[in-house]
């Protein structure tokens, strides 16, 4: 009798938990604040030598705003606009790279091969 009761309670709880997911909002990539979509990043996940977190490579937040004729991206990071020297880089320097946007739902390579990527070229400073 106890086993049937426990099975019934477990079954009810599992069904209730699954049904509750029907009312959850879908995941969002960012938070809308005013006219900006913000996407926070961990403040302690960069790496430099044996140090983890808080290094000169740390990215804190990213934001995007769309106006009637442009899209603006903002990135808050410890890395300066001109980059920094690094013994690990082939040319001894690490700097901002290009920003690629893939709206296709395909892998980056597939979208690139099809010529369907959008990109913003990073300035040479």
Short mmCIF file of C-alpha atoms in Angstrom, two decimals:
data_model
loop_
_atom_site.label_atom_id
_atom_site.label_comp_id
_atom_site.label_asym_id
_atom_site.label_seq_id
_atom_site.Cartn_x
_atom_site.Cartn_y
_atom_site.Cartn_z
CA UNK A 1 0.00 0.00 0.00
CA UNK A 2 2.82 2.43 0.87
CA UNK A 3 4.60 1.69 -2.43
CA UNK A 4 1.44 2.51 -4.43
CA UNK A 5 0.96 5.73 -2.43
CA UNK A 6 4.62 6.76 -2.90
CA UNK A 7 4.43 5.97 -6.63
CA UNK A 8 1.25 8.04 -6.98
CA UNK A 9 2.79 11.00 -5.10
CA UNK A 10 6.00 10.80 -7.16
CA UNK A 11 4.02 10.61 -10.40
CA UNK A 12 1.90 13.61 -9.40
CA UNK A 13 4.99 15.64 -8.44
CA UNK A 14 6.78 14.79 -11.69
CA UNK A 15 3.71 15.69 -13.75
CA UNK A 16 3.29 18.96 -11.87
CA UNK A 17 6.95 19.85 -12.38
CA UNK A 18 6.72 19.19 -16.12
CA UNK A 19 3.48 21.15 -16.43
CA UNK A 20 5.05 24.11 -14.61
CA UNK A 21 7.62 24.49 -17.40
CA UNK A 22 4.80 25.35 -19.80
CA UNK A 23 4.40 28.69 -18.04
CA UNK A 24 8.07 29.73 -17.95
CA UNK A 25 9.27 32.50 -20.22
CA UNK A 26 11.80 31.57 -22.91
CA UNK A 27 15.48 32.26 -22.30
CA UNK A 28 16.74 35.70 -23.24
CA UNK A 29 20.23 36.58 -24.38
CA UNK A 30 20.19 39.96 -22.68
CA UNK A 31 18.27 42.40 -20.55
CA UNK A 32 16.54 45.42 -22.04
CA UNK A 33 17.39 48.63 -20.15
CA UNK A 34 16.06 51.73 -21.86
CA UNK A 35 17.10 51.35 -25.50
CA UNK A 36 20.04 49.02 -24.77
CA UNK A 37 20.20 45.22 -24.59
CA UNK A 38 22.78 44.31 -21.93
CA UNK A 39 24.53 40.98 -21.67
CA UNK A 40 26.59 40.68 -18.49
CA UNK A 41 29.64 38.45 -18.44
CA UNK A 42 31.37 36.85 -15.51
CA UNK A 43 33.84 39.27 -13.95
CA UNK A 44 36.31 36.56 -12.99
CA UNK A 45 36.72 34.20 -15.95
CA UNK A 46 39.66 35.69 -17.86
CA UNK A 47 43.05 33.99 -17.78
CA UNK A 48 46.61 35.31 -17.83
CA UNK A 49 49.59 33.11 -17.00
CA UNK A 50 48.37 31.25 -13.90
CA UNK A 51 45.96 34.01 -12.82
CA UNK A 52 42.24 33.51 -13.27
CA UNK A 53 39.83 36.42 -13.12
CA UNK A 54 40.37 40.16 -13.01
CA UNK A 55 43.14 40.11 -15.60
CA UNK A 56 43.74 42.69 -18.29
CA UNK A 57 41.72 40.47 -20.68
CA UNK A 58 38.51 40.50 -18.62
CA UNK A 59 35.25 41.40 -20.40
CA UNK A 60 32.57 42.60 -17.99
CA UNK A 61 29.53 43.54 -20.06
CA UNK A 62 28.38 43.87 -23.62
CA UNK A 63 25.50 45.97 -24.91
CA UNK A 64 23.73 46.58 -28.20
CA UNK A 65 21.40 49.34 -29.32
CA UNK A 66 19.52 49.55 -32.60
CA UNK A 67 18.44 52.91 -33.98
CA UNK A 68 16.60 53.68 -37.21
CA UNK A 69 19.82 53.60 -39.24
CA UNK A 70 22.56 51.95 -37.20
CA UNK A 71 23.45 49.27 -34.66
CA UNK A 72 25.77 50.28 -31.82
CA UNK A 73 27.85 47.81 -29.81
CA UNK A 74 29.53 48.60 -26.50
CA UNK A 75 31.97 46.35 -24.65
CA UNK A 76 33.21 47.00 -21.12
CA UNK A 77 36.59 45.35 -20.62
CA UNK A 78 39.92 45.68 -18.87
CA UNK A 79 41.67 45.37 -22.28
CA UNK A 80 42.63 48.78 -23.62
CA UNK A 81 41.53 49.88 -27.07
CA UNK A 82 45.10 49.55 -28.32
CA UNK A 83 45.52 46.05 -26.89
CA UNK A 84 48.46 44.77 -24.91
CA UNK A 85 51.73 42.92 -25.32
CA UNK A 86 51.77 39.17 -24.76
CA UNK A 87 54.48 36.56 -24.96
CA UNK A 88 51.82 34.01 -25.98
CA UNK A 89 50.69 35.81 -29.15
CA UNK A 90 52.47 34.97 -32.41
CA UNK A 91 53.25 38.64 -33.05
CA UNK A 92 53.68 39.52 -29.36
CA UNK A 93 50.47 41.59 -29.27
CA UNK A 94 46.82 40.88 -28.36
CA UNK A 95 44.19 43.36 -29.47
CA UNK A 96 40.50 43.54 -30.29
CA UNK A 97 39.48 41.46 -33.27
CA UNK A 98 36.63 41.73 -35.71
CA UNK A 99 33.06 41.20 -34.54
CA UNK A 100 31.16 38.59 -36.56
CA UNK A 101 27.37 38.21 -36.46
CA UNK A 102 25.73 35.01 -37.62
CA UNK A 103 21.94 35.19 -37.96
CA UNK A 104 21.60 32.03 -40.09
CA UNK A 105 21.28 29.32 -37.44
CA UNK A 106 24.17 27.54 -39.18
CA UNK A 107 27.67 27.00 -37.86
CA UNK A 108 30.11 29.90 -38.26
CA UNK A 109 32.03 27.99 -40.95
CA UNK A 110 28.86 27.16 -42.93
CA UNK A 111 27.58 30.75 -42.76
CA UNK A 112 31.01 32.07 -43.75
CA UNK A 113 31.32 29.68 -46.69
CA UNK A 114 27.84 30.76 -47.89
CA UNK A 115 28.78 34.45 -47.54
CA UNK A 116 26.02 35.00 -44.99
CA UNK A 117 28.03 36.53 -42.13
CA UNK A 118 27.88 40.17 -41.13
CA UNK A 119 31.00 41.71 -39.69
CA UNK A 120 32.47 44.83 -38.18
CA UNK A 121 36.17 45.29 -38.77
CA UNK A 122 38.14 46.29 -35.71
CA UNK A 123 40.15 49.50 -36.05
CA UNK A 124 43.92 49.24 -36.38
CA UNK A 125 45.23 51.33 -33.53
#
